[in-house]
PDB file of C-alpha atoms in Angstrom:
ATOM      1  CA  UNK A 203     168.413  91.535  51.389  1.00  0.00           C
ATOM      2  CA  UNK A 204     165.074  91.051  53.127  1.00  0.00           C
ATOM      3  CA  UNK A 205     162.070  93.041  51.956  1.00  0.00           C
ATOM      4  CA  UNK A 206     160.452  93.241  55.356  1.00  0.00           C
ATOM      5  CA  UNK A 207     160.895  92.382  59.002  1.00  0.00           C
ATOM      6  CA  UNK A 208     158.492  91.460  61.787  1.00  0.00           C
ATOM      7  CA  UNK A 209     157.688  93.257  65.024  1.00  0.00           C
ATOM      8  CA  UNK A 210     155.684  91.338  67.635  1.00  0.00           C
ATOM      9  CA  UNK A 211     153.924  92.684  70.698  1.00  0.00           C
ATOM     10  CA  UNK A 212     152.889  89.645  72.693  1.00  0.00           C
ATOM     11  CA  UNK A 213     150.319  89.184  75.447  1.00  0.00           C
ATOM     12  CA  UNK A 214     149.365  92.843  75.876  1.00  0.00           C
ATOM     13  CA  UNK A 215     146.776  92.856  78.683  1.00  0.00           C
ATOM     14  CA  UNK A 216     143.844  95.244  79.089  1.00  0.00           C
ATOM     15  CA  UNK A 217     140.642  95.450  81.125  1.00  0.00           C
ATOM     16  CA  UNK A 218     137.628  96.056  78.892  1.00  0.00           C
ATOM     17  CA  UNK A 219     133.912  95.330  78.446  1.00  0.00           C
ATOM     18  CA  UNK A 220     133.485  93.499  75.141  1.00  0.00           C
ATOM     19  CA  UNK A 221     130.961  90.758  74.450  1.00  0.00           C
ATOM     20  CA  UNK A 222     127.399  90.004  73.481  1.00  0.00           C
ATOM     21  CA  UNK A 223     125.992  89.533  76.990  1.00  0.00           C
ATOM     22  CA  UNK A 224     124.983  92.428  79.252  1.00  0.00           C
ATOM     23  CA  UNK A 225     126.992  90.902  82.110  1.00  0.00           C
ATOM     24  CA  UNK A 226     130.171  91.193  80.038  1.00  0.00           C
ATOM     25  CA  UNK A 227     129.643  94.920  79.705  1.00  0.00           C
ATOM     26  CA  UNK A 228     128.702  95.326  83.365  1.00  0.00           C
ATOM     27  CA  UNK A 229     131.504  93.219  84.871  1.00  0.00           C
ATOM     28  CA  UNK A 230     134.232  93.589  82.264  1.00  0.00           C
ATOM     29  CA  UNK A 231     137.272  91.329  82.069  1.00  0.00           C
ATOM     30  CA  UNK A 232     140.843  91.126  80.887  1.00  0.00           C
ATOM     31  CA  UNK A 233     141.626  90.714  77.209  1.00  0.00           C
ATOM     32  CA  UNK A 234     144.995  89.772  75.773  1.00  0.00           C
ATOM     33  CA  UNK A 235     146.293  90.958  72.406  1.00  0.00           C
ATOM     34  CA  UNK A 236     149.183  89.821  70.225  1.00  0.00           C
ATOM     35  CA  UNK A 237     150.181  92.027  67.306  1.00  0.00           C
ATOM     36  CA  UNK A 238     152.440  90.635  64.604  1.00  0.00           C
ATOM     37  CA  UNK A 239     153.389  93.400  62.200  1.00  0.00           C
ATOM     38  CA  UNK A 240     155.144  92.848  58.891  1.00  0.00           C
ATOM     39  CA  UNK A 241     157.046  96.060  58.273  1.00  0.00           C
ATOM     40  CA  UNK A 242     158.541  97.288  54.998  1.00  0.00           C
ATOM     41  CA  UNK A 243     162.286  97.374  55.067  1.00  0.00           C
ATOM     42  CA  UNK A 244     163.567 100.924  55.059  1.00  0.00           C
ATOM     43  CA  UNK A 245     166.826 102.651  55.779  1.00  0.00           C
ATOM     44  CA  UNK A 246     165.769 102.839  59.451  1.00  0.00           C
ATOM     45  CA  UNK A 247     167.612  99.589  60.137  1.00  0.00           C
ATOM     46  CA  UNK A 248     170.788 100.834  58.462  1.00  0.00           C
ATOM     47  CA  UNK A 249     170.622 104.257  60.113  1.00  0.00           C
ATOM     48  CA  UNK A 250     169.390 102.901  63.465  1.00  0.00           C
ATOM     49  CA  UNK A 251     166.586 105.482  63.493  1.00  0.00           C
ATOM     50  CA  UNK A 252     163.180 105.139  65.118  1.00  0.00           C
ATOM     51  CA  UNK A 253     161.755 107.616  62.609  1.00  0.00           C
ATOM     52  CA  UNK A 254     161.530 105.117  59.747  1.00  0.00           C
ATOM     53  CA  UNK A 255     160.061 102.170  61.608  1.00  0.00           C
ATOM     54  CA  UNK A 256     157.149 101.244  63.873  1.00  0.00           C
ATOM     55  CA  UNK A 257     157.591 102.673  67.365  1.00  0.00           C
ATOM     56  CA  UNK A 258     156.255  99.838  69.482  1.00  0.00           C
ATOM     57  CA  UNK A 259     155.468 102.117  72.423  1.00  0.00           C
ATOM     58  CA  UNK A 260     153.129 104.066  70.164  1.00  0.00           C
ATOM     59  CA  UNK A 261     151.778 100.810  68.694  1.00  0.00           C
ATOM     60  CA  UNK A 262     150.970  99.568  72.220  1.00  0.00           C
ATOM     61  CA  UNK A 263     149.074 102.797  72.938  1.00  0.00           C
ATOM     62  CA  UNK A 264     147.082 102.428  69.693  1.00  0.00           C
ATOM     63  CA  UNK A 265     146.108  98.888  70.745  1.00  0.00           C
ATOM     64  CA  UNK A 266     145.224 100.047  74.258  1.00  0.00           C
ATOM     65  CA  UNK A 267     143.017 102.880  72.975  1.00  0.00           C
ATOM     66  CA  UNK A 268     141.064 100.499  70.737  1.00  0.00           C
ATOM     67  CA  UNK A 269     140.668  97.735  73.334  1.00  0.00           C
ATOM     68  CA  UNK A 270     139.671 100.060  76.183  1.00  0.00           C
ATOM     69  CA  UNK A 271     137.502 102.252  73.957  1.00  0.00           C
ATOM     70  CA  UNK A 272     134.014 101.505  72.698  1.00  0.00           C
ATOM     71  CA  UNK A 273     132.410  98.143  73.344  1.00  0.00           C
ATOM     72  CA  UNK A 274     132.374  95.552  70.583  1.00  0.00           C
ATOM     73  CA  UNK A 275     130.174  92.464  70.619  1.00  0.00           C
ATOM     74  CA  UNK A 276     132.691  90.368  68.652  1.00  0.00           C
ATOM     75  CA  UNK A 277     136.365  89.978  69.457  1.00  0.00           C
ATOM     76  CA  UNK A 278     136.786  89.462  65.709  1.00  0.00           C
ATOM     77  CA  UNK A 279     135.598  93.041  65.166  1.00  0.00           C
ATOM     78  CA  UNK A 280     137.927  94.211  67.930  1.00  0.00           C
ATOM     79  CA  UNK A 281     140.902  92.508  66.256  1.00  0.00           C
ATOM     80  CA  UNK A 282     140.044  94.045  62.873  1.00  0.00           C
ATOM     81  CA  UNK A 283     139.713  97.524  64.378  1.00  0.00           C
ATOM     82  CA  UNK A 284     143.143  97.155  66.001  1.00  0.00           C
ATOM     83  CA  UNK A 285     144.697  96.024  62.710  1.00  0.00           C
ATOM     84  CA  UNK A 286     143.141  98.916  60.789  1.00  0.00           C
ATOM     85  CA  UNK A 287     144.232 101.466  63.393  1.00  0.00           C
ATOM     86  CA  UNK A 288     147.825 100.215  63.360  1.00  0.00           C
ATOM     87  CA  UNK A 289     148.087 100.248  59.570  1.00  0.00           C
ATOM     88  CA  UNK A 290     146.577 103.750  59.521  1.00  0.00           C
ATOM     89  CA  UNK A 291     149.072 104.966  62.133  1.00  0.00           C
ATOM     90  CA  UNK A 292     152.164 103.433  60.503  1.00  0.00           C
ATOM     91  CA  UNK A 293     152.494 103.477  56.714  1.00  0.00           C
ATOM     92  CA  UNK A 294     155.433 101.045  57.006  1.00  0.00           C
ATOM     93  CA  UNK A 295     153.147  98.160  58.080  1.00  0.00           C
ATOM     94  CA  UNK A 296     152.274  95.957  55.106  1.00  0.00           C
ATOM     95  CA  UNK A 297     150.386  93.327  57.160  1.00  0.00           C
ATOM     96  CA  UNK A 298     148.954  93.391  60.667  1.00  0.00           C
ATOM     97  CA  UNK A 299     148.086  90.010  62.174  1.00  0.00           C
ATOM     98  CA  UNK A 300     146.131  90.593  65.384  1.00  0.00           C
ATOM     99  CA  UNK A 301     145.144  87.921  67.886  1.00  0.00           C
ATOM    100  CA  UNK A 302     142.683  88.659  70.689  1.00  0.00           C
ATOM    101  CA  UNK A 303     142.230  86.241  73.595  1.00  0.00           C
ATOM    102  CA  UNK A 304     139.222  86.273  75.895  1.00  0.00           C
ATOM    103  CA  UNK A 305     139.855  84.105  78.973  1.00  0.00           C
ATOM    104  CA  UNK A 306     136.397  84.394  80.503  1.00  0.00           C
ATOM    105  CA  UNK A 307     134.280  83.652  77.463  1.00  0.00           C
ATOM    106  CA  UNK A 308     130.648  82.919  78.240  1.00  0.00           C
ATOM    107  CA  UNK A 309     130.523  79.321  77.017  1.00  0.00           C
ATOM    108  CA  UNK A 310     128.863  76.324  78.700  1.00  0.00           C
ATOM    109  CA  UNK A 311     132.096  74.512  79.466  1.00  0.00           C
ATOM    110  CA  UNK A 312     135.627  74.749  80.765  1.00  0.00           C
ATOM    111  CA  UNK A 313     138.299  76.229  78.555  1.00  0.00           C
ATOM    112  CA  UNK A 314     141.456  78.268  78.887  1.00  0.00           C
ATOM    113  CA  UNK A 315     140.362  81.041  76.513  1.00  0.00           C
ATOM    114  CA  UNK A 316     138.721  81.842  73.208  1.00  0.00           C
ATOM    115  CA  UNK A 317     141.080  83.274  70.610  1.00  0.00           C
ATOM    116  CA  UNK A 318     140.642  84.841  67.185  1.00  0.00           C
ATOM    117  CA  UNK A 319     143.226  86.041  64.693  1.00  0.00           C
ATOM    118  CA  UNK A 320     142.542  88.613  61.975  1.00  0.00           C
ATOM    119  CA  UNK A 321     144.915  89.643  59.188  1.00  0.00           C
ATOM    120  CA  UNK A 322     144.699  93.046  57.524  1.00  0.00           C
ATOM    121  CA  UNK A 323     146.862  94.130  54.592  1.00  0.00           C
ATOM    122  CA  UNK A 324     147.594  97.805  54.223  1.00  0.00           C
TER     123      UNK A 324
END
Protein backbone atom coordinates (compact mmCIF):
# COMPACT_ATOMS: atom_id res chain seq x y z
CA UNK A 1 0.00 0.00 0.00
CA UNK A 2 1.26 3.48 -0.82
CA UNK A 3 2.29 5.80 2.00
CA UNK A 4 1.27 8.96 0.22
CA UNK A 5 -0.35 10.33 -2.90
CA UNK A 6 0.12 13.50 -4.93
CA UNK A 7 -2.28 16.35 -5.61
CA UNK A 8 -1.31 18.85 -8.32
CA UNK A 9 -2.80 22.25 -9.01
CA UNK A 10 -1.33 23.34 -12.32
CA UNK A 11 -1.04 26.76 -13.95
CA UNK A 12 -3.08 28.72 -11.40
CA UNK A 13 -3.12 32.30 -12.73
CA UNK A 14 -3.22 35.50 -10.68
CA UNK A 15 -2.63 39.21 -11.23
CA UNK A 16 -0.16 40.61 -8.70
CA UNK A 17 2.62 43.16 -8.18
CA UNK A 18 5.77 41.26 -7.23
CA UNK A 19 9.30 42.20 -8.23
CA UNK A 20 12.29 44.35 -7.41
CA UNK A 21 11.53 47.23 -9.79
CA UNK A 22 9.05 50.01 -9.00
CA UNK A 23 7.39 49.51 -12.40
CA UNK A 24 6.52 45.93 -11.46
CA UNK A 25 4.61 47.16 -8.44
CA UNK A 26 2.94 49.97 -10.38
CA UNK A 27 1.93 47.97 -13.47
CA UNK A 28 1.54 44.48 -12.03
CA UNK A 29 1.39 41.34 -14.14
CA UNK A 30 0.15 37.79 -14.23
CA UNK A 31 1.91 35.09 -12.25
CA UNK A 32 1.39 31.37 -12.67
CA UNK A 33 1.67 28.84 -9.84
CA UNK A 34 1.93 25.05 -9.81
CA UNK A 35 1.50 23.27 -6.49
CA UNK A 36 2.55 19.65 -6.16
CA UNK A 37 1.52 18.33 -2.76
CA UNK A 38 2.63 15.01 -1.33
CA UNK A 39 -0.16 14.00 1.01
CA UNK A 40 -0.06 11.38 3.76
CA UNK A 41 -2.25 8.43 3.02
CA UNK A 42 -5.23 8.33 5.33
CA UNK A 43 -8.54 6.55 5.44
CA UNK A 44 -10.00 9.40 3.36
CA UNK A 45 -9.31 7.43 0.18
CA UNK A 46 -11.01 4.31 1.55
CA UNK A 47 -13.97 6.23 2.96
CA UNK A 48 -14.18 8.65 0.01
CA UNK A 49 -14.28 11.60 2.42
CA UNK A 50 -13.01 15.11 1.79
CA UNK A 51 -12.48 15.57 5.53
CA UNK A 52 -9.25 13.57 5.66
CA UNK A 53 -7.52 14.97 2.60
CA UNK A 54 -6.49 18.27 1.03
CA UNK A 55 -9.49 20.16 -0.34
CA UNK A 56 -8.04 21.61 -3.52
CA UNK A 57 -10.61 24.41 -3.66
CA UNK A 58 -9.36 25.60 -0.29
CA UNK A 59 -5.75 25.05 -1.39
CA UNK A 60 -6.36 27.25 -4.46
CA UNK A 61 -7.74 30.01 -2.22
CA UNK A 62 -4.68 29.78 0.07
CA UNK A 63 -2.42 30.19 -2.98
CA UNK A 64 -4.52 33.08 -4.29
CA UNK A 65 -4.43 34.92 -0.95
CA UNK A 66 -0.63 34.66 -0.79
CA UNK A 67 -0.01 35.64 -4.43
CA UNK A 68 -2.44 38.57 -4.43
CA UNK A 69 -1.46 39.71 -0.94
CA UNK A 70 1.64 41.64 0.06
CA UNK A 71 4.35 42.39 -2.47
CA UNK A 72 7.48 40.26 -2.50
CA UNK A 73 10.67 41.24 -4.31
CA UNK A 74 11.64 37.61 -5.03
CA UNK A 75 9.41 34.99 -6.59
CA UNK A 76 11.48 32.51 -4.56
CA UNK A 77 10.14 34.12 -1.38
CA UNK A 78 6.63 34.03 -2.84
CA UNK A 79 6.94 30.30 -3.56
CA UNK A 80 8.21 29.59 -0.04
CA UNK A 81 5.38 31.58 1.54
CA UNK A 82 2.84 29.59 -0.49
CA UNK A 83 4.43 26.28 0.55
CA UNK A 84 4.46 27.27 4.23
CA UNK A 85 0.85 28.46 4.12
CA UNK A 86 -0.35 25.22 2.51
CA UNK A 87 1.48 23.00 4.99
CA UNK A 88 0.11 25.11 7.86
CA UNK A 89 -3.44 24.82 6.50
CA UNK A 90 -3.33 21.06 5.85
CA UNK A 91 -1.54 18.78 8.32
CA UNK A 92 -1.79 15.93 5.78
CA UNK A 93 0.77 17.59 3.45
CA UNK A 94 4.24 16.12 4.00
CA UNK A 95 5.90 18.04 1.13
CA UNK A 96 4.81 21.08 -0.86
CA UNK A 97 6.67 21.69 -4.12
CA UNK A 98 5.70 25.13 -5.43
CA UNK A 99 6.64 26.55 -8.81
CA UNK A 100 6.07 30.22 -9.64
CA UNK A 101 6.34 31.50 -13.21
CA UNK A 102 6.79 35.15 -14.10
CA UNK A 103 6.20 35.71 -17.83
CA UNK A 104 7.15 39.38 -17.94
CA UNK A 105 10.41 39.27 -16.03
CA UNK A 106 12.50 42.41 -16.34
CA UNK A 107 15.51 40.91 -18.10
CA UNK A 108 17.48 42.35 -21.04
CA UNK A 109 16.42 39.68 -23.51
CA UNK A 110 13.61 37.60 -24.91
CA UNK A 111 12.33 34.66 -22.92
CA UNK A 112 9.09 32.84 -22.31
CA UNK A 113 9.18 33.18 -18.52
CA UNK A 114 11.32 32.95 -15.42
CA UNK A 115 10.45 30.05 -13.14
CA UNK A 116 11.50 28.98 -9.66
CA UNK A 117 10.60 25.89 -7.67
CA UNK A 118 10.77 25.67 -3.87
CA UNK A 119 10.25 22.55 -1.76
CA UNK A 120 9.07 22.73 1.84
CA UNK A 121 8.71 19.71 4.12
CA UNK A 122 6.14 19.90 6.87
